[in-house]
Tab-separated table of C-alpha atoms in Angstrom:
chain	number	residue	atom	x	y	z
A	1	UNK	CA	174.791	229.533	122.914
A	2	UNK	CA	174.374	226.490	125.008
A	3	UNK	CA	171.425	225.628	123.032
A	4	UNK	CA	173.535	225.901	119.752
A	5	UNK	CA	175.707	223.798	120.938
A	6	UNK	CA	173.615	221.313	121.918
A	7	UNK	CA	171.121	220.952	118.514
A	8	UNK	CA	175.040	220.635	116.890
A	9	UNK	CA	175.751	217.723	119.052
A	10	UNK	CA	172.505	216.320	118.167
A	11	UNK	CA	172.671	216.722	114.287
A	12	UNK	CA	176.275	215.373	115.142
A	13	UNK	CA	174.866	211.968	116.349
A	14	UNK	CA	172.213	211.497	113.710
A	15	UNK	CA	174.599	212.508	111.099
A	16	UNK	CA	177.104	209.321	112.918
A	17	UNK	CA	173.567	207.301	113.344
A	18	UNK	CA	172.857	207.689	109.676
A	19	UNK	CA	176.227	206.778	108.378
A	20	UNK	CA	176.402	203.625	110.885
A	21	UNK	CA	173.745	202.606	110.192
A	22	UNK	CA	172.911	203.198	106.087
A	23	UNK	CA	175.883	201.256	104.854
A	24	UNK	CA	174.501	198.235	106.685
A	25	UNK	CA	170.844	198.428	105.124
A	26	UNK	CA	172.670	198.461	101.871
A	27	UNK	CA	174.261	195.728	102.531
A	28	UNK	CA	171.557	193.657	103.501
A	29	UNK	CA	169.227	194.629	100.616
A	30	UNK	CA	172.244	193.439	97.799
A	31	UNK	CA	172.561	190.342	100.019
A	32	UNK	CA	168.984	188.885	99.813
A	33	UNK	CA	168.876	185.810	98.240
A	34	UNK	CA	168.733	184.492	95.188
A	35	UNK	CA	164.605	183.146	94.433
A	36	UNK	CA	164.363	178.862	94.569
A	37	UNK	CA	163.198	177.179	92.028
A	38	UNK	CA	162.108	173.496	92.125
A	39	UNK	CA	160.835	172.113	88.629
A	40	UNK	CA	158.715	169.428	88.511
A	41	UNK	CA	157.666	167.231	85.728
A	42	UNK	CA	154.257	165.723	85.868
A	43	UNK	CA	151.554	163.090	84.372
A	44	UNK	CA	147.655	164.429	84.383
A	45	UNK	CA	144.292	162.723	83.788
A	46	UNK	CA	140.848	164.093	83.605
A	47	UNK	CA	138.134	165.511	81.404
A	48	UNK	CA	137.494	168.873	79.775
A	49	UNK	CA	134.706	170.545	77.632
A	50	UNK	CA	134.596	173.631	75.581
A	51	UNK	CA	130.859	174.622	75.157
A	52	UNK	CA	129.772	177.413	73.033
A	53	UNK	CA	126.529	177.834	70.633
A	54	UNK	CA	128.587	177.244	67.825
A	55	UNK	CA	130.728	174.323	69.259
A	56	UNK	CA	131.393	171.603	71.421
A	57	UNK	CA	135.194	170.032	71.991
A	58	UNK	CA	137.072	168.330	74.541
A	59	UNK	CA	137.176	164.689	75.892
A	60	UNK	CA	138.418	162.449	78.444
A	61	UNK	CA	142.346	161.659	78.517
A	62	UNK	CA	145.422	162.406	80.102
A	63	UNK	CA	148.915	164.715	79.611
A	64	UNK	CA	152.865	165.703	80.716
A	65	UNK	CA	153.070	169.216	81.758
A	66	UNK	CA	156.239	170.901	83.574
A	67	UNK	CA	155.953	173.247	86.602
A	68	UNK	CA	158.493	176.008	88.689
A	69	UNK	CA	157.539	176.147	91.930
A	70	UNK	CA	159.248	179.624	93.156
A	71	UNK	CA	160.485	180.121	97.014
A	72	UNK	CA	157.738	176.801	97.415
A	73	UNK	CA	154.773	179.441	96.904
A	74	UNK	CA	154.186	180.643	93.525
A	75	UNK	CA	153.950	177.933	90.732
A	76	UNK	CA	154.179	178.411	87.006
A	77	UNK	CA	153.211	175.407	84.672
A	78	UNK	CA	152.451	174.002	81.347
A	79	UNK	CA	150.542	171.218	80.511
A	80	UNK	CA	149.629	169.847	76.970
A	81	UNK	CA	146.930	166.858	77.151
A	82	UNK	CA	145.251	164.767	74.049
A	83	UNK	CA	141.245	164.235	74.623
A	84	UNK	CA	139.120	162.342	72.992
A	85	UNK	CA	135.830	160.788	73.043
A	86	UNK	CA	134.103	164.113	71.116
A	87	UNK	CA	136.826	163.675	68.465
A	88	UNK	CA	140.643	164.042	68.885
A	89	UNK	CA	141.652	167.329	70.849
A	90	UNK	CA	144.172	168.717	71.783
A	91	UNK	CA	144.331	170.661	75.357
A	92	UNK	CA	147.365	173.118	76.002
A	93	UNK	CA	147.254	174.869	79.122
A	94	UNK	CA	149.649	177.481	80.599
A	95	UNK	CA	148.539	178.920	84.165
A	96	UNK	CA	149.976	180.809	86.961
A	97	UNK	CA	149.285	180.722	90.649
A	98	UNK	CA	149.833	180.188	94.436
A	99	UNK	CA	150.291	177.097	96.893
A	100	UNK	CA	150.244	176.428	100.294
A	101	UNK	CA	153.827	175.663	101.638
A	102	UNK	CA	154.056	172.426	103.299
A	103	UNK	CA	153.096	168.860	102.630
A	104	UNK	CA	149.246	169.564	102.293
A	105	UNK	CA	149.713	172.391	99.425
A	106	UNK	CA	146.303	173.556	98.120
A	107	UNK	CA	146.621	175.392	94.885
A	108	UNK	CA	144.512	178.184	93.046
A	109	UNK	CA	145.608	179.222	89.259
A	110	UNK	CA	144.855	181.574	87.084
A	111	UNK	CA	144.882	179.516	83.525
A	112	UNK	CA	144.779	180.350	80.092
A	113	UNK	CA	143.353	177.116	78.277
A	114	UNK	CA	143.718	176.525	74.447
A	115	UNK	CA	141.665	173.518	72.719
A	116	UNK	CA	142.441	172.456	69.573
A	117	UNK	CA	141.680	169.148	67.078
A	118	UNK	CA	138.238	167.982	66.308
A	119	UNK	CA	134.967	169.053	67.215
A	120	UNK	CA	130.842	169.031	66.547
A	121	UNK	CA	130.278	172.551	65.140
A	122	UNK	CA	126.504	173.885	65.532
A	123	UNK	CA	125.289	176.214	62.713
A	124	UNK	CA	123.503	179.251	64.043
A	125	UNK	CA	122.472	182.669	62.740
A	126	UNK	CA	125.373	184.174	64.486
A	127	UNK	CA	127.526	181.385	63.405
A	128	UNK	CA	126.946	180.747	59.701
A	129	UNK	CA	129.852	179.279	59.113
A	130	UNK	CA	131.684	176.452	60.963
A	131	UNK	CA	134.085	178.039	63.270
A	132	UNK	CA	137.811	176.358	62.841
A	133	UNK	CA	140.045	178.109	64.945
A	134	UNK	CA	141.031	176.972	68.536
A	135	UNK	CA	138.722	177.969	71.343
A	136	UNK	CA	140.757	179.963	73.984
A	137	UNK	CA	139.715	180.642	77.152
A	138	UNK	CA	140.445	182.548	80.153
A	139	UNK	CA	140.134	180.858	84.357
A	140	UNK	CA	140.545	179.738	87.219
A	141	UNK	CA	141.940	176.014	88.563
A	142	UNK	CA	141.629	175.277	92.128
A	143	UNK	CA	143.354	172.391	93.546
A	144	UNK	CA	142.273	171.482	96.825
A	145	UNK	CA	143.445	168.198	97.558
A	146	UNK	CA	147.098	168.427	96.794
A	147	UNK	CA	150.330	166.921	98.277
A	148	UNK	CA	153.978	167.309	98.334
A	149	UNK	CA	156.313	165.123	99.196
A	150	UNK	CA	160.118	165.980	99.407
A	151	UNK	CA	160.692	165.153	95.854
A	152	UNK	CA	156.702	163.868	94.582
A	153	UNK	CA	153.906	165.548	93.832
A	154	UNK	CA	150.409	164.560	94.214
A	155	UNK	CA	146.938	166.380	93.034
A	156	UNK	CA	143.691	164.043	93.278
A	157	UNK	CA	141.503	166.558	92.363
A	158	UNK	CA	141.397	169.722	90.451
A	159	UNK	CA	138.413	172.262	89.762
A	160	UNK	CA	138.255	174.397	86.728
A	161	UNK	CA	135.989	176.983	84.903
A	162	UNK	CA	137.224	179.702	81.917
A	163	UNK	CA	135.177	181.592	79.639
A	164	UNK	CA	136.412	182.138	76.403
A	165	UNK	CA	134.695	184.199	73.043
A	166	UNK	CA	133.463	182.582	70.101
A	167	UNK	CA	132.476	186.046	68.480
A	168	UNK	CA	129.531	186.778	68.813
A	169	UNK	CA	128.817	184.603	71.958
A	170	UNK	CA	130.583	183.245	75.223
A	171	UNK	CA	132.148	179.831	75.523
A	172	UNK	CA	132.501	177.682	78.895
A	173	UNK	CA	135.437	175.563	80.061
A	174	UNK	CA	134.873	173.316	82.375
A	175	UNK	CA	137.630	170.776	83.704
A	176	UNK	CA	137.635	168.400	85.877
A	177	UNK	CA	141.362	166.897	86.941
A	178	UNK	CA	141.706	163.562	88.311
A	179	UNK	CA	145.078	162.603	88.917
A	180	UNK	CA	148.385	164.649	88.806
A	181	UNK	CA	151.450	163.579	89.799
A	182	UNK	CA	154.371	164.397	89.059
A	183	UNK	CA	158.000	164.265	90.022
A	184	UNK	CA	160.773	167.544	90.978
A	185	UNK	CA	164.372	167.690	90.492
């Protein structure tokens, strides 16, 4: 009986644990904050090229672009740049990725790159015909040299690569940032 009694006061006191403590895990979970978001408006300059066996596009020029940095880790951004030199293009580029918290903030993206506008087309037996749609491609941006400031922004250098399809065939972005800087409210 004794033994009973006691397994009765145990399930008692986990029972009165439980309770106690439940309510307050509750609690805490529906009071987590709310994610920060810091937007930033910025200026780029650099070079890209698209190259495919059927074309070649891209330039040297510069762009505005506007980026949410989330809890100062995880950035989301849009960029639209004009190119020239191999014709007038157009760059838009939407990517998402992670940085470094603090004032030296490295950043790696994962980008999706569309170029649009002029280009030299290459006729090939795969390509018969002049391709004119915009060459999309899929990569990664890696910007190692990258600082933040309280309310500035500064990238001095930014590494890119994508691949995209110009059916049949592979196309290559390569991109090669310069400057960024930008400015968060």
């Amino acid at each position: 009986m004794k033994t009973s009694h006691h397994s009765w006061l145990q399930a008692g006191a986990l029972a009165l644990g439980l309770a106690l403590v439940g309510p307050s895990h509750v609690a805490k979970a529906e009071e987590s904050p709310a994610p920060s978001h810091r937007f930033t408006v910025y200026t780029t300059a650099g070079a890209q090229a698209y190259l495919s066996s059927a074309r070649t596009m891209g330039g040297v020029g510069g762009g505005l672009g506007l980026r949410d940095t989330i809890n100062g880790r995880f950035i989301l951004q849009a960029d639209l740049s004009y190119l020239s030199m191999l014709g007038n293009t157009g760059s838009l580029r939407i990517g998402a990725g992670v940085q470094r918290s603090g004032m030296w903030a490295p950043a790696a993206l994962l980008t999706v790159t569309t170029l649009f506008g002029e280009h030299l087309s290459f006729l090939t037996p795969e390509h018969p015909e002049r391709l004119t749609s915009p060459a999309v491609s899929l990569g990664v941006t890696l910007a190692p040299v990258r600082f933040e400031l309280e309310s500035v922004q500064v990238s001095v250098l930014q590494l890119g690569i994508g691949a995209g399809t110009d059916l049949p065939g592979l196309g290559l972005n390569f991109s090669l940032g310069l400057l960024e800087a930008g400015v968060t409210f």
